[in-house]
C-alpha positions as a printed NumPy array, in Angstrom:
array([[ 23.407,  22.561,   6.004],
       [ 21.094,  22.705,   2.984],
       [ 23.082,  19.921,   1.305],
       [ 22.878,  17.796,   4.463],
       [ 19.144,  18.387,   4.789],
       [ 18.545,  17.589,   1.117],
       [ 20.538,  14.371,   1.431],
       [ 18.6  ,  13.381,   4.54 ],
       [ 15.295,  14.05 ,   2.789],
       [ 16.386,  11.966,  -0.187],
       [ 17.376,   9.037,   2.037],
       [ 14.089,   9.256,   3.933],
       [ 12.164,   9.318,   0.674],
       [ 14.007,   6.283,  -0.629],
       [ 13.336,   4.464,   2.639],
       [  9.619,   5.185,   2.458],
       [  9.495,   4.037,  -1.135],
       [ 11.302,   0.824,  -0.242],
       [  8.911,  -0.018,   2.622],
       [  5.673,   0.922,   0.856],
       [  3.849,  -1.918,  -0.85 ],
       [  2.842,  -1.658,  -4.509],
       [ -0.911,  -1.289,  -5.17 ],
       [ -1.281,  -4.828,  -6.477],
       [  0.244,  -6.275,  -3.293],
       [ -1.935,  -4.015,  -1.146],
       [ -4.978,  -5.274,  -3.024],
       [ -4.165,  -8.81 ,  -1.933],
       [ -3.766,  -7.763,   1.707],
       [ -6.951,  -5.692,   1.979],
       [ -9.326,  -8.031,   0.117],
       [-11.656,  -9.759,   2.636],
       [-11.243, -13.493,   3.081],
       [-14.206, -15.831,   2.847],
       [-16.193, -16.516,   6.022],
       [-17.941, -19.529,   4.506],
       [-16.076, -21.577,   7.116],
       [-16.056, -19.417,  10.275],
       [-14.279, -22.183,  12.202],
       [-11.011, -20.531,  11.134],
       [-11.798, -17.955,  13.837],
       [-12.936, -20.377,  16.55 ],
       [-11.141, -20.656,  19.855],
       [ -8.969, -18.215,  21.726],
       [ -7.299, -15.307,  19.958],
       [ -4.882, -13.021,  21.796],
       [ -4.856,  -9.403,  20.635],
       [ -1.215,  -8.692,  19.803],
       [ -1.133,  -5.463,  17.771],
       [ -3.736,  -2.804,  17.033],
       [ -4.384,   0.429,  15.165],
       [ -7.339,   2.781,  15.42 ],
       [ -8.144,   6.169,  13.91 ],
       [-10.208,   7.762,  16.706],
       [ -9.023,   9.387,  19.925],
       [-11.646,   7.613,  22.052],
       [-10.564,   4.146,  20.961],
       [ -6.911,   5.174,  21.023],
       [ -7.384,   6.242,  24.628],
       [ -8.878,   2.845,  25.428],
       [ -5.909,   1.095,  23.823],
       [ -3.496,   3.184,  25.883],
       [ -4.99 ,   1.873,  29.15 ],
       [ -5.376,  -1.689,  27.859],
       [ -2.823,  -4.066,  29.354],
       [ -4.087,  -7.095,  27.444],
       [ -7.096,  -8.453,  25.592],
       [ -8.183, -11.823,  24.278],
       [-11.248, -13.16 ,  22.503],
       [-12.974, -16.51 ,  22.343],
       [-15.144, -17.106,  19.301],
       [-17.606, -20.003,  19.427],
       [-20.274, -21.463,  17.116],
       [-23.997, -21.39 ,  17.838],
       [-26.885, -23.571,  16.675],
       [-27.308, -21.228,  13.697],
       [-24.795, -21.661,  10.834],
       [-24.525, -17.906,  10.214],
       [-24.217, -16.805,  13.835],
       [-21.286, -16.953,  16.23 ],
       [-20.665, -15.575,  19.696],
       [-17.586, -13.675,  20.801],
       [-16.565, -13.348,  24.44 ],
       [-13.855, -10.892,  25.4  ],
       [-11.534, -10.598,  28.394],
       [ -9.836,  -7.212,  28.778],
       [ -7.324,  -6.076,  31.38 ],
       [ -7.436,  -2.294,  31.645],
       [ -5.332,  -0.387,  34.157],
       [ -4.795,  -3.687,  35.947],
       [ -8.508,  -4.495,  36.274],
       [-10.279,  -7.273,  34.376],
       [-13.504,  -6.768,  32.427],
       [-15.442,  -9.39 ,  30.487],
       [-18.172,  -9.049,  27.871],
       [-19.819, -11.007,  25.078],
       [-21.667, -10.226,  21.864],
       [-23.515, -12.146,  19.16 ],
       [-22.254, -11.84 ,  15.583],
       [-24.089, -12.464,  12.308],
       [-22.171, -13.566,   9.215],
       [-23.392, -12.588,   5.753],
       [-21.028, -13.533,   2.952],
       [-17.578, -12.275,   3.925],
       [-18.973,  -9.674,   6.351],
       [-19.521, -10.113,  10.093],
       [-21.761,  -7.715,  12.031],
       [-22.097,  -7.546,  15.799],
       [-25.342,  -7.022,  17.652],
       [-25.512,  -3.843,  19.711],
       [-22.512,  -4.11 ,  22.046],
       [-22.682,  -2.922,  25.679],
       [-26.196,  -1.48 ,  25.08 ],
       [-26.662,  -0.576,  28.744],
       [-23.492,   1.552,  28.686],
       [-22.608,   2.585,  25.148],
       [-24.357,   1.695,  21.918],
       [-21.607,   0.079,  19.839],
       [-22.001,  -1.849,  16.58 ],
       [-19.128,  -3.183,  14.501],
       [-18.859,  -4.525,  10.969],
       [-15.674,  -6.426,  10.273],
       [-13.856,  -8.493,   7.702],
       [-11.201, -11.132,   8.023],
       [ -8.207, -10.238,   5.85 ],
       [ -5.098, -12.285,   4.933],
       [ -2.51 , -12.737,   7.67 ],
       [  0.485, -14.779,   8.784],
       [  0.271, -18.461,   9.718],
       [ -1.487, -18.846,  13.057],
       [ -2.647, -15.218,  12.946],
       [ -5.974, -13.505,  12.316],
       [ -6.43 ,  -9.89 ,  11.192],
       [ -9.754,  -8.112,  11.681],
       [-10.486,  -4.959,   9.684],
       [-13.24 ,  -3.278,  11.713],
       [-15.562,  -0.317,  11.174],
       [-17.412,   0.677,  14.326],
       [-20.293,   3.046,  15.004],
       [-20.653,   4.087,  18.645],
       [-22.536,   6.56 ,  20.791],
       [-22.593,   7.384,  24.529],
       [-18.817,   6.955,  24.584],
       [-18.408,   9.786,  27.093],
       [-20.347,   7.734,  29.644],
       [-18.39 ,   4.585,  28.808],
       [-15.014,   6.303,  29.155],
       [-16.001,   7.738,  32.541],
       [-16.783,   4.22 ,  33.746],
       [-13.206,   3.333,  32.816],
       [-11.937,   6.378,  34.757],
       [-10.675,   7.928,  31.546],
       [-10.68 ,  11.621,  30.73 ],
       [-11.515,  12.552,  27.155],
       [-12.971,  15.343,  25.062],
       [-15.275,  12.816,  23.375],
       [-19.002,  13.541,  23.751],
       [-21.957,  11.169,  23.587],
       [-22.495,  12.013,  19.92 ],
       [-22.199,   9.189,  17.417],
       [-18.689,   8.434,  16.219],
       [-17.367,   6.246,  13.401],
       [-14.102,   4.411,  13.992],
       [-11.796,   2.328,  11.787],
       [ -9.558,  -0.212,  13.517],
       [ -7.194,  -2.994,  12.5  ],
       [ -6.136,  -5.773,  14.872],
       [ -3.666,  -8.615,  14.571],
       [ -4.487, -11.59 ,  16.794],
       [ -2.93 , -14.986,  17.295],
       [ -3.075, -18.239,  19.205],
       [  0.296, -17.429,  20.783],
       [  1.159, -14.46 ,  23.001],
       [  4.081, -13.294,  20.877],
       [  4.651, -12.484,  17.223],
       [  7.75 , -12.941,  15.089],
       [  9.546,  -9.769,  14.016],
       [  9.011, -10.654,  10.36 ],
       [  5.259, -11.031,  10.91 ],
       [  5.149,  -7.722,  12.783],
       [  6.868,  -5.91 ,   9.927],
       [  4.545,  -7.532,   7.421],
       [  1.505,  -6.442,   9.463],
       [  2.81 ,  -2.872,   9.612],
       [  3.052,  -2.851,   5.824],
       [ -0.447,  -4.313,   5.612],
       [ -1.691,  -1.61 ,   7.998],
       [ -0.206,   1.055,   5.721],
       [ -2.423,  -0.304,   2.937],
       [ -5.392,   0.565,   5.182],
       [ -4.056,   4.074,   5.829],
       [ -2.26 ,   3.387,   9.127],
       [  1.178,   4.572,   8.033],
       [  2.712,   4.807,  11.521],
       [  3.656,   2.759,  14.554],
       [  0.847,   0.686,  16.16 ],
       [ -1.377,   2.169,  18.85 ],
       [ -1.22 ,  -1.086,  20.823],
       [  1.422,  -3.791,  21.119],
       [  0.924,  -6.499,  23.737],
       [  3.567,  -6.585,  26.463],
       [  3.959, -10.148,  27.769],
       [  4.858,  -8.769,  31.21 ],
       [  1.263,  -7.532,  31.607],
       [ -0.365, -10.981,  31.414],
       [ -3.926, -11.919,  30.488],
       [ -7.096, -12.09 ,  32.554],
       [ -8.465, -15.538,  33.378],
       [-11.807, -16.287,  31.721],
       [-14.66 , -15.052,  33.927],
       [-12.255, -13.391,  36.358],
       [-13.342,  -9.805,  35.88 ],
       [-16.387,  -7.584,  36.084],
       [-18.947,  -8.456,  33.411],
       [-20.06 ,  -5.392,  31.466]])
């Protein structure tokens, strides 16, 4: 039994070593891309895979059937607007937020201020062809109230929380297996060394723009 267990541990260790990326390759995958030309983000982006490190946001992902964004320019060269259509527990919700770009960093205005005070700072990081990956750090408060509005039970209070998330988005509604595996390795470079918290199921379908309750 001990020999079997030792052999199994050795195989598992070799597998982990073979799937882990070397530091120099991780550096390439975590370094923010330039936002000098934000048009690379414009248009519709379907959320395909996601990771998060906080129970509140993980709970939201568990009840999310689908999500897509539309990013559009404004009259200001360093400002864009992002609208979002989320299907959660079969119900559609829409929202929008203004975003300011400074160098390679994008910062949202206060998001859902009447419900929960949420602000996000994110970077665009390298991804597969036709894909976009957002590395997001979010500060939020009043999440207890927000989760109740979504009919979710949680131990989260209204105290301020800090959340790290990573999302893979694309123009299509599916992702190739090779791109999924590459994203998982990229996620491990950010500390998400596990299976994703959200993977879009094409059977769930997307909300039509403007279909849901605006929050």
